[in-house]
XYZ file of C-alpha atoms in Angstrom:
693
model
C 50.143 16.606 27.193
C 52.628 18.102 24.704
C 52.878 16.101 21.447
C 49.759 14.154 22.214
C 47.337 13.783 19.288
C 44.107 15.739 19.706
C 41.073 13.487 20.280
C 38.034 13.980 18.016
C 35.500 16.314 19.596
C 32.493 15.349 17.456
C 30.865 12.001 16.679
C 29.076 11.001 13.481
C 26.981 7.804 13.509
C 26.029 6.084 10.239
C 24.678 2.594 9.423
C 27.506 0.810 7.620
C 31.283 0.584 8.101
C 31.961 1.321 4.415
C 29.792 4.462 4.608
C 31.670 5.459 7.772
C 34.995 4.997 5.995
C 33.903 7.176 3.036
C 32.537 9.987 5.243
C 35.631 9.985 7.456
C 37.716 10.994 4.399
C 35.645 14.185 4.017
C 35.682 15.305 7.672
C 38.628 16.603 9.647
C 40.363 15.281 12.744
C 37.633 16.813 14.919
C 35.263 14.066 13.786
C 35.033 10.416 14.720
C 32.764 8.278 12.496
C 31.281 4.949 13.630
C 28.638 2.564 12.269
C 25.519 1.192 13.979
C 25.461 -1.609 11.383
C 21.775 -1.077 10.638
C 18.989 -1.139 13.222
C 20.041 -1.584 16.853
C 16.537 -1.559 18.364
C 13.509 -3.494 17.122
C 10.406 -5.381 18.200
C 11.220 -8.689 19.945
C 11.461 -11.714 17.670
C 9.736 -14.116 20.079
C 6.387 -12.337 20.501
C 4.089 -9.723 18.985
C 5.807 -6.956 20.943
C 2.953 -4.487 20.486
C 0.567 -3.433 23.275
C -2.621 -3.261 21.197
C -4.621 -2.166 24.253
C -2.377 0.820 24.887
C -2.394 2.765 21.594
C -0.282 0.087 19.910
C 2.741 0.961 22.005
C 5.764 -0.956 20.680
C 7.894 -2.969 23.119
C 11.320 -2.206 21.697
C 14.336 -4.301 22.643
C 18.022 -4.201 21.802
C 18.413 -6.571 18.886
C 20.208 -9.865 19.348
C 23.944 -9.407 18.853
C 23.715 -5.604 18.984
C 24.391 -5.053 22.734
C 28.111 -4.605 22.046
C 27.427 -1.987 19.342
C 25.020 -0.103 21.661
C 27.731 -0.029 24.346
C 30.285 1.224 21.802
C 27.919 4.007 20.673
C 27.418 5.095 24.301
C 31.159 4.961 25.070
C 32.130 6.899 21.933
C 29.487 9.571 22.613
C 30.856 10.312 26.114
C 32.677 13.623 26.295
C 31.771 14.624 22.728
C 30.601 18.181 22.219
C 28.283 17.148 19.402
C 26.731 13.920 18.087
C 25.451 13.780 14.487
C 23.041 11.062 13.387
C 23.815 10.548 9.680
C 21.677 7.536 8.843
C 20.050 7.074 5.418
C 17.658 9.793 4.155
C 14.427 7.766 4.366
C 11.929 6.436 6.925
C 14.115 3.515 7.986
C 17.100 5.817 8.366
C 15.010 8.271 10.400
C 13.842 5.452 12.702
C 17.425 4.265 13.266
C 18.437 7.856 14.111
C 15.492 8.110 16.531
C 16.461 4.887 18.320
C 20.090 6.024 18.640
C 18.908 9.430 19.924
C 16.905 7.665 22.642
C 19.807 5.377 23.564
C 22.039 8.441 24.020
C 19.328 10.455 25.832
C 19.556 13.243 23.265
C 16.734 15.762 23.740
C 13.940 16.012 21.166
C 14.834 19.674 20.677
C 18.489 18.962 19.831
C 19.451 19.446 16.181
C 21.439 16.250 15.793
C 20.111 14.786 12.529
C 21.978 15.230 9.254
C 21.025 13.680 5.933
C 22.508 13.742 2.457
C 21.424 12.272 -0.829
C 24.975 11.646 -1.999
C 28.173 10.923 -0.103
C 30.419 13.624 -1.508
C 32.637 16.098 0.340
C 30.396 19.071 -0.434
C 27.152 17.220 0.451
C 28.515 15.874 3.751
C 29.994 19.221 4.849
C 26.797 21.067 3.897
C 24.754 18.603 5.990
C 27.052 19.027 9.012
C 26.637 22.793 8.777
C 22.818 22.566 8.881
C 21.655 19.783 11.238
C 17.969 19.442 12.090
C 15.783 17.723 14.662
C 14.797 14.092 14.165
C 11.590 14.111 12.098
C 9.002 12.435 14.330
C 6.474 12.253 11.508
C 8.819 10.073 9.452
C 9.505 7.989 12.561
C 5.759 7.539 13.147
C 5.311 6.419 9.516
C 8.080 3.835 9.915
C 6.638 2.636 13.234
C 3.176 2.330 11.731
C 4.521 0.247 8.832
C 6.583 -1.943 11.191
C 3.672 -2.515 13.595
C 1.217 -3.102 10.753
C 3.510 -5.708 9.185
C 4.120 -7.280 12.602
C 0.364 -7.608 13.314
C -0.346 -9.212 9.941
C 2.687 -11.486 10.136
C 2.272 -12.596 13.768
C -1.495 -13.055 13.663
C -1.940 -14.559 10.207
C 1.212 -16.678 9.839
C 0.318 -19.053 12.724
C -2.970 -19.759 10.972
C -1.049 -20.867 7.871
C 1.181 -23.026 10.088
C -1.873 -24.656 11.646
C -3.902 -25.136 8.457
C -1.174 -25.819 5.830
C 2.356 -26.408 7.189
C 4.961 -24.949 9.550
C 7.380 -22.286 8.414
C 4.938 -20.339 6.253
C 4.299 -16.620 6.415
C 1.807 -14.013 5.282
C 2.554 -10.353 4.849
C 0.836 -7.119 3.978
C 2.913 -6.646 0.799
C 4.298 -10.143 0.111
C 0.815 -11.716 -0.025
C -0.347 -9.144 -2.597
C 2.772 -9.760 -4.701
C 2.016 -13.494 -4.595
C -1.578 -12.802 -5.681
C -0.358 -10.803 -8.684
C 1.804 -13.740 -9.785
C -1.039 -16.204 -9.175
C -3.547 -14.046 -11.074
C -1.218 -13.972 -14.065
C -0.864 -17.763 -13.868
C -4.667 -18.150 -13.933
C -4.788 -15.891 -17.022
C -2.292 -18.179 -18.730
C -4.188 -21.353 -17.749
C -7.512 -19.964 -18.935
C -6.124 -18.528 -22.147
C -7.638 -19.898 -25.352
C -5.405 -19.517 -28.360
C -6.965 -18.155 -31.532
C -5.780 -18.579 -35.087
C -4.748 -15.591 -37.193
C -2.788 -15.094 -40.405
C -0.269 -12.671 -41.851
C 0.262 -12.040 -45.531
C 3.424 -10.520 -46.992
C 4.291 -9.792 -50.600
C 7.844 -9.750 -51.929
C 7.833 -7.042 -54.592
C 10.452 -5.635 -56.928
C 11.232 -2.700 -59.195
C 14.205 -3.457 -61.402
C 16.941 -4.632 -58.992
C 15.258 -3.237 -55.880
C 13.335 -5.729 -53.712
C 11.046 -4.968 -50.780
C 8.558 -6.822 -48.563
C 5.121 -5.222 -48.108
C 2.599 -6.191 -45.414
C -1.094 -6.799 -46.037
C -3.279 -4.098 -44.482
C -6.827 -4.574 -45.717
C -8.986 -3.291 -48.547
C -9.881 0.167 -49.795
C -12.531 0.458 -47.063
C -10.125 -0.085 -44.157
C -8.163 -2.630 -42.131
C -9.008 -6.348 -42.473
C -8.137 -9.016 -39.908
C -7.054 -12.320 -41.404
C -8.507 -15.139 -39.295
C -8.321 -18.347 -41.335
C -6.714 -20.043 -44.324
C -9.833 -19.822 -46.524
C -9.824 -16.047 -46.214
C -6.139 -15.961 -47.168
C -6.657 -18.244 -50.168
C -9.592 -16.134 -51.398
C -7.417 -12.991 -51.306
C -4.477 -14.720 -53.017
C -6.775 -15.879 -55.857
C -7.702 -12.254 -56.535
C -4.248 -10.611 -56.282
C -1.794 -13.282 -57.424
C 0.188 -11.991 -60.392
C -1.742 -8.727 -60.624
C -0.388 -5.159 -60.813
C 0.904 -3.638 -57.524
C 0.664 0.150 -57.866
C 1.968 2.802 -55.450
C -1.039 5.072 -54.769
C 0.365 7.236 -51.958
C 3.635 8.066 -50.191
C 3.515 9.672 -46.732
C 6.675 11.144 -45.264
C 6.967 12.514 -41.764
C 9.447 13.274 -39.027
C 9.274 11.290 -35.796
C 10.939 12.288 -32.549
C 11.849 10.041 -29.673
C 12.520 11.415 -26.183
C 14.984 9.864 -23.747
C 13.751 8.086 -20.617
C 14.060 9.883 -17.264
C 16.923 9.158 -14.845
C 16.536 6.086 -12.671
C 14.188 5.599 -9.781
C 14.637 2.467 -7.666
C 12.000 0.655 -9.676
C 13.262 1.627 -13.146
C 16.857 0.812 -12.124
C 15.801 -2.652 -10.951
C 13.872 -3.229 -14.172
C 16.647 -2.090 -16.493
C 19.363 -3.962 -14.555
C 17.262 -7.096 -14.957
C 16.742 -6.559 -18.714
C 20.250 -5.472 -19.628
C 22.501 -7.034 -16.977
C 20.479 -10.062 -15.879
C 20.589 -8.915 -12.228
C 17.932 -9.962 -9.713
C 16.339 -7.045 -7.858
C 18.147 -8.179 -4.710
C 21.517 -8.195 -6.458
C 20.843 -4.792 -8.019
C 20.184 -3.252 -4.601
C 23.245 -4.891 -3.034
C 25.522 -3.551 -5.777
C 23.853 -0.114 -5.687
C 24.292 0.001 -1.889
C 28.051 -0.486 -2.284
C 28.253 2.220 -4.949
C 26.315 4.632 -2.724
C 28.284 3.934 0.439
C 31.552 4.480 -1.419
C 30.326 7.829 -2.688
C 29.856 6.985 -6.381
C 26.056 7.339 -6.777
C 23.211 9.121 -5.020
C 20.869 7.349 -2.613
C 19.404 4.300 -4.346
C 15.944 4.159 -2.673
C 13.818 6.794 -4.357
C 10.820 7.161 -6.638
C 11.756 10.682 -7.754
C 13.054 11.604 -11.224
C 14.177 15.056 -10.058
C 17.743 16.208 -10.679
C 19.513 18.961 -8.749
C 20.788 22.027 -10.588
C 24.361 20.969 -9.805
C 23.694 17.551 -11.368
C 22.295 19.173 -14.500
C 25.357 21.426 -14.801
C 27.581 18.357 -14.453
C 25.654 16.548 -17.202
C 25.675 19.617 -19.470
C 29.428 20.039 -19.260
C 30.087 16.344 -19.929
C 27.666 16.068 -22.880
C 28.902 19.215 -24.639
C 32.562 18.267 -24.133
C 32.014 14.669 -25.301
C 29.411 15.031 -28.078
C 28.879 18.715 -28.887
C 26.264 21.405 -28.188
C 23.614 19.880 -30.443
C 23.449 16.778 -28.216
C 22.503 18.685 -25.045
C 18.969 19.573 -23.948
C 17.987 20.667 -20.440
C 15.061 18.558 -19.223
C 12.713 18.465 -16.243
C 10.749 15.260 -15.810
C 7.279 15.255 -14.337
C 7.007 13.309 -11.082
C 4.858 10.194 -11.100
C 1.610 10.115 -9.180
C 2.155 9.206 -5.481
C 5.930 9.667 -5.909
C 7.860 10.831 -2.836
C 10.153 13.665 -3.857
C 12.309 13.804 -0.753
C 15.509 13.346 -2.712
C 16.840 13.045 -6.219
C 16.765 10.401 -8.877
C 19.583 7.849 -8.882
C 22.617 9.327 -10.629
C 26.414 9.366 -10.400
C 27.817 11.616 -7.662
C 30.546 12.571 -10.120
C 31.542 11.572 -13.643
C 35.348 11.454 -13.386
C 35.387 8.050 -11.709
C 38.043 5.433 -12.469
C 35.983 2.234 -12.532
C 39.028 -0.064 -12.836
C 38.976 -0.679 -9.064
C 35.275 -1.646 -9.156
C 34.094 -5.250 -9.218
C 32.686 -6.314 -12.629
C 29.108 -6.013 -11.284
C 29.787 -2.543 -9.858
C 31.263 -1.434 -13.192
C 28.207 -2.641 -15.097
C 25.654 -0.988 -12.793
C 27.586 2.264 -12.434
C 27.906 2.548 -16.233
C 24.180 1.852 -16.641
C 23.288 4.569 -14.087
C 25.744 7.024 -15.622
C 24.540 6.528 -19.208
C 20.881 6.736 -18.187
C 21.532 9.978 -16.288
C 23.422 11.575 -19.180
C 20.869 10.395 -21.759
C 18.088 12.078 -19.748
C 19.742 15.447 -20.493
C 20.412 14.804 -24.172
C 18.602 15.796 -27.343
C 15.733 13.892 -28.928
C 16.442 11.243 -31.558
C 14.937 12.223 -34.903
C 13.693 9.803 -37.560
C 12.594 10.345 -41.125
C 9.712 7.919 -41.614
C 8.171 6.847 -44.883
C 4.917 4.953 -45.417
C 4.213 3.691 -48.940
C 0.644 2.575 -49.734
C 0.357 -0.055 -52.454
C -2.911 -1.109 -54.110
C -3.514 -4.406 -55.908
C -7.098 -4.779 -57.102
C -9.183 -3.615 -54.093
C -6.595 -4.666 -51.513
C -3.967 -2.526 -49.745
C -0.403 -3.398 -48.740
C 1.850 -1.106 -46.680
C 5.556 -0.608 -46.896
C 7.175 1.311 -44.027
C 10.678 2.446 -43.278
C 12.517 4.864 -41.049
C 15.967 6.362 -41.108
C 17.685 7.878 -38.074
C 18.234 11.495 -39.068
C 19.847 12.477 -35.751
C 20.679 9.911 -33.066
C 20.545 12.322 -30.087
C 20.419 10.459 -26.766
C 20.506 7.123 -28.623
C 24.157 7.741 -29.287
C 24.634 6.786 -25.645
C 21.589 4.831 -24.450
C 18.702 2.666 -25.704
C 16.114 1.566 -23.140
C 15.311 -2.125 -22.768
C 11.846 -3.620 -23.176
C 9.951 -6.351 -21.401
C 8.372 -8.035 -24.439
C 9.057 -11.616 -23.541
C 12.352 -10.578 -22.074
C 13.613 -9.328 -25.443
C 15.977 -6.387 -25.662
C 14.880 -3.263 -27.472
C 16.767 -2.480 -30.627
C 16.247 0.543 -32.819
C 16.999 -0.457 -36.392
C 16.914 1.386 -39.708
C 14.814 0.187 -42.593
C 15.970 2.118 -45.650
C 13.543 2.110 -48.583
C 14.431 2.633 -52.253
C 13.343 5.814 -54.005
C 9.770 5.213 -55.153
C 7.211 7.537 -56.706
C 3.432 7.607 -56.764
C 2.275 5.669 -59.797
C 5.204 3.228 -59.796
C 4.207 -0.362 -60.554
C 5.930 -3.151 -58.640
C 6.311 -6.731 -59.749
C 5.152 -9.573 -57.506
C 7.986 -11.979 -56.767
C 6.306 -14.077 -54.092
C 3.276 -14.161 -51.795
C 4.047 -15.353 -48.277
C 1.070 -16.372 -46.102
C 1.917 -17.240 -42.466
C -0.301 -18.952 -39.933
C -0.057 -17.629 -36.359
C -1.761 -18.246 -33.032
C -2.381 -15.753 -30.248
C -0.203 -16.375 -27.208
C -1.026 -16.046 -23.507
C 0.491 -13.171 -21.526
C 4.034 -13.694 -20.315
C 4.689 -14.683 -16.730
C 6.202 -11.962 -14.602
C 9.934 -11.554 -14.338
C 11.338 -9.797 -11.290
C 11.571 -6.654 -13.413
C 7.986 -6.718 -14.672
C 6.640 -7.587 -11.209
C 8.411 -4.560 -9.737
C 6.943 -2.444 -12.541
C 3.391 -3.589 -11.735
C 3.925 -3.173 -7.978
C 5.060 0.398 -8.584
C 2.143 1.147 -10.930
C -0.367 -0.197 -8.418
C 1.376 1.519 -5.443
C 2.101 -1.775 -3.650
C 5.055 -1.265 -1.371
C 7.764 1.360 -1.734
C 11.258 1.460 -3.294
C 12.767 -0.042 -0.152
C 10.364 -3.034 -0.130
C 10.434 -4.358 -3.722
C 13.598 -6.451 -3.357
C 12.877 -7.957 0.121
C 9.286 -8.767 -0.920
C 10.383 -10.834 -3.924
C 13.164 -12.465 -1.880
C 10.652 -13.483 0.793
C 8.186 -15.232 -1.532
C 11.118 -16.995 -3.241
C 12.563 -18.104 0.122
C 9.151 -19.387 1.253
C 9.022 -21.400 -2.002
C 5.670 -19.797 -2.856
C 7.227 -19.125 -6.257
C 10.237 -20.390 -8.145
C 12.213 -19.200 -11.126
C 11.949 -20.854 -14.521
C 14.859 -19.182 -16.270
C 13.961 -15.583 -15.432
C 10.182 -16.031 -15.137
C 8.364 -16.289 -11.766
C 6.182 -19.390 -11.486
C 3.896 -20.111 -8.505
C 4.435 -23.447 -6.784
C 1.635 -25.705 -5.564
C 2.342 -24.427 -2.055
C 2.110 -20.812 -3.231
C -1.192 -21.564 -4.940
C -2.644 -23.155 -1.782
C -1.527 -20.233 0.412
C -2.894 -17.680 -2.064
C -6.235 -19.502 -2.412
C -6.696 -19.565 1.357
C -5.847 -15.882 1.788
C -7.969 -14.888 -1.187
C -10.992 -16.781 0.127
C -10.837 -15.769 3.777
C -8.761 -12.565 3.898
C -9.716 -10.590 0.815
C -8.495 -7.260 2.219
C -4.996 -8.570 2.904
C -4.470 -9.545 -0.730
C -6.561 -6.762 -2.249
C -4.463 -4.465 -4.409
C -6.584 -1.345 -3.810
C -6.675 -1.930 -0.029
C -2.887 -2.351 0.130
C -2.317 0.752 -2.009
C -4.625 2.710 0.333
C -2.563 1.566 3.319
C 0.608 2.815 1.608
C -1.136 6.144 0.991
C -2.055 6.403 4.680
C 1.565 5.737 5.648
C 2.570 8.627 3.376
C -0.048 10.806 5.098
C 1.432 9.935 8.504
C 4.857 11.009 7.209
C 3.296 14.326 6.141
C 1.536 14.762 9.516
C -1.896 14.448 7.869
C -2.871 11.216 9.649
C -2.404 9.764 13.146
C -0.610 6.436 13.163
C -2.670 5.283 16.183
C -5.893 6.051 14.311
C -4.681 4.252 11.201
C -3.668 1.120 13.168
C -6.914 1.095 15.174
C -8.938 1.346 11.978
C -7.119 -1.700 10.587
C -6.755 -3.867 13.692
C -10.278 -4.070 15.068
C -12.027 -5.576 11.998
C -8.963 -7.680 11.156
C -8.677 -9.416 14.517
C -12.454 -9.924 14.796
C -12.549 -11.577 11.372
C -9.512 -13.739 12.179
C -11.165 -15.086 15.334
C -14.429 -15.759 13.497
C -13.055 -17.870 10.715
C -10.141 -19.656 12.411
C -12.334 -22.634 13.279
C -14.055 -22.678 9.895
C -10.938 -23.370 7.837
C -10.120 -27.015 7.268
C -6.526 -28.224 7.222
C -5.159 -28.443 3.684
C -2.986 -31.324 2.586
C -0.280 -30.395 0.103
C -0.277 -32.979 -2.691
C 3.084 -34.551 -3.447
C 4.447 -34.168 -6.961
C 5.039 -37.664 -8.304
C 7.816 -38.356 -10.836
C 8.484 -41.272 -13.191
C 11.786 -41.963 -11.431
C 11.719 -45.343 -9.681
C 13.107 -45.834 -6.191
C 16.081 -48.194 -6.472
C 15.233 -49.815 -3.140
C 11.491 -50.469 -3.305
C 10.402 -49.656 -6.881
C 7.873 -46.916 -6.015
C 7.702 -43.705 -8.054
C 9.723 -41.099 -6.210
C 8.162 -37.757 -5.264
C 9.564 -34.230 -5.155
C 9.917 -32.721 -1.696
C 11.045 -29.331 -0.501
C 13.966 -29.348 1.875
C 16.124 -26.798 3.599
C 18.360 -26.355 0.567
C 15.740 -26.734 -2.125
C 13.914 -29.586 -3.853
C 14.996 -33.232 -3.688
C 13.675 -36.681 -4.623
C 12.313 -38.910 -1.859
C 10.634 -42.271 -1.681
C 6.912 -42.022 -0.766
C 7.352 -45.202 1.280
C 8.943 -43.321 4.184
C 9.609 -44.352 6.976
C 9.776 -47.935 5.655
C 11.977 -46.745 2.817
C 14.210 -43.744 3.519
C 15.763 -43.418 0.058
C 16.369 -39.816 -1.026
C 18.623 -38.141 -3.585
C 19.183 -34.744 -5.157
C 17.469 -33.548 -8.319
C 20.102 -33.204 -10.977
C 19.554 -30.593 -13.660
C 21.496 -30.794 -16.873
C 22.794 -27.796 -18.806
C 21.909 -27.482 -22.504
C 25.569 -27.078 -23.524
C 28.392 -29.648 -23.260
C 31.438 -29.365 -21.036
C 33.958 -27.009 -22.703
C 36.836 -29.218 -21.555
C 35.776 -32.825 -22.211
C 32.402 -32.609 -23.980
C 30.553 -34.393 -21.129
C 27.260 -33.331 -19.550
C 27.324 -30.160 -17.464
C 25.258 -30.428 -14.268
C 23.601 -27.452 -12.559
C 24.083 -27.624 -8.794
C 23.387 -25.291 -5.910
C 25.393 -24.077 -2.953
C 23.849 -23.952 0.515
C 23.047 -20.292 -0.151
C 21.077 -21.449 -3.268
C 23.556 -19.994 -5.742
C 23.860 -21.976 -8.986
C 27.181 -23.375 -10.154
C 28.088 -25.572 -13.125
C 30.180 -28.741 -12.922
C 31.073 -31.470 -15.398
C 29.629 -34.930 -14.690
C 33.172 -36.283 -14.987
C 34.429 -33.992 -12.226
C 34.287 -36.366 -9.269
C 36.387 -34.088 -7.067
C 38.967 -36.839 -6.557
C 42.561 -37.338 -7.676
C 41.496 -39.626 -10.516
C 38.807 -37.168 -11.790
C 38.532 -37.302 -15.601
C 37.704 -33.586 -15.835
C 38.177 -30.562 -13.584
C 35.578 -28.207 -15.079
C 33.605 -26.226 -12.498
C 32.349 -22.667 -12.853
C 29.996 -20.056 -11.395
C 28.966 -19.178 -14.936
C 27.167 -21.270 -17.521
C 29.404 -22.287 -20.455
C 28.674 -20.520 -23.739
C 27.734 -22.465 -26.875
C 31.128 -21.654 -28.398
C 32.920 -23.441 -25.541
C 33.997 -20.282 -23.678
C 33.113 -19.333 -20.110
C 32.550 -15.761 -18.920
C 34.293 -15.891 -15.613
C 36.222 -13.521 -13.415
C 36.313 -15.653 -10.301
C 37.089 -19.332 -10.321
C 35.658 -21.920 -7.982
C 38.202 -23.898 -6.076
C 37.191 -27.180 -4.497
C 39.265 -29.206 -2.129
C 39.944 -32.530 -3.739
C 39.136 -35.579 -1.710
C 41.722 -38.333 -1.795
C 41.209 -42.046 -2.026
C 43.600 -42.441 0.912
C 41.920 -42.508 4.273
C 43.724 -41.835 7.501
C 42.371 -43.375 10.647
C 43.056 -42.410 14.182
C 43.205 -45.299 16.610
C 41.283 -44.639 19.753
C 40.685 -47.352 22.291
C 37.211 -47.909 23.539
C 38.400 -47.249 27.043
C 39.977 -43.893 26.218
C 36.940 -42.865 24.187
C 34.608 -43.546 27.095
C 36.910 -41.709 29.451
C 36.973 -38.687 27.200
C 33.162 -38.546 26.985
C 32.861 -38.836 30.755
C 35.308 -35.968 31.258
C 33.332 -33.759 28.865
C 30.110 -34.549 30.750
C 31.673 -33.454 33.992
């Protein structure tokens, strides 16, 4: 019909609505773009859903709530000359594309699959111009992982329900992650602190003062282990002549870190921004879907030539030629190099429309990417060797000669959660033969400390190093063991609970392979081999299943039921006087009377903040929403009209009385007035009867 708008002739299917919206901007009117909203087909939730007797054939079903989306996909595909499956460029994305292909009865030979590492106009159009077949090897690898996880979860979890308590779970990756945390906890418990000493000397030459560190004697380094040793040395050197016997000068170079992988991004976002790994991935997902960064699930440090050109132009324009250096980073062992490192899709982005979290993460990714293509930082280092009697003291200093990449970026460190800082220590001009005057000797007693507990960042680092899981699994793994209350957070450190310890002990004793790091890493390697068509997924599953199920059947009757001890507190029950115990409920921990059911007293655990209310000076209480998000409220905020204070915030108050907040919490105030609706008993009964009918 004349004047009628032409209907789109081609259909593009992606996972998310925001991704669909971004891609639609880059394609013409011939294209319609819709979202599957993730997986549409999966194993059934109510049963194993795997025919183990028939080559582990999966029994796929349309997921609950997805029937409407499946119908929409079918309806939209009708009459289209071409359907493109543009799901994410990884195994999960390939599996989603495969399921959609089967729903639409697209032939295996049809080139319907397009993939792109970044959602930019050029990348999307290039992908549309060169579609390919769905990669069945990647699909097989995803299926193998899904079936493997389903077997472990559905066969082992019921045992935990039976022997410990309902609602527990075991998993091929999550149980290993729990073991890592538990192993570190055992290291801490078994750690025996040892005494050691440090000795510093405050020395001077005219008006110049420096602090030198004890090294040893003329024969080499000496460890200081007790006070007697220190006192013996002080007796010899106190007030004697400190002579400079050697000065060593050298140039030190420091290279920038590579661009982000999923793991390194999660670690650095934790160190520098305080983000959980889950939050990091959620924010990164938004940035990717809106076309601002490349795909955020990768373990590759590779950069495309176009990306390097983009970085080169920006660095030279912003800092000058001497700050640019073309770099190629060596891939890590076992790294999958299917697509690039995480980087900005472009650098001319106006971040003012971003949320504060998106701004922070985008800037971090951008600076890391640019720094990876910048020059080395150069230091002039000086080491001065000072002799007093037969003992040696060292004096070291370094000056940044050229800041290079450090002009833009300094990498964080994990040392107890402390941030890395490069600082200059400028030394006075000294010469060999100079004699320094002793101002003060400063002995200091120290004790060795146990290793730090894992943070989310350091756990991800270890999981990556030991090849446990893949970039896509780090965040959900940690979320799962937190949700199961196997671990809890103490500030930012991960601490195993009593329940987590019991579960780990049982799995470690009876299912060594499931929690064995090497075994799990080998399974990940076999999944990679399936993706590369070097291994049959049926063979891999058969090899795992037979000994696993035989062992499970053998020991099921041997394991005794474990009682979880209750954690007693010194808080007295107001009703019966017994010491209340800590219990785990749906929304976290709470206090309960051990006299239940005779005494049903229960109340929340109230945590207090270490800073006063910025408005009235009262105590600030830490509370949780139903989704377990912390918020901060003054004890005097009763949420009523006569409340003495109205302070409530998502963010913890600072010590100076300020609050970093971009979004305020609003609570509906309850009133002291109560309105009652009069309903006669007769009418009430009548109403109930009507409803029944």
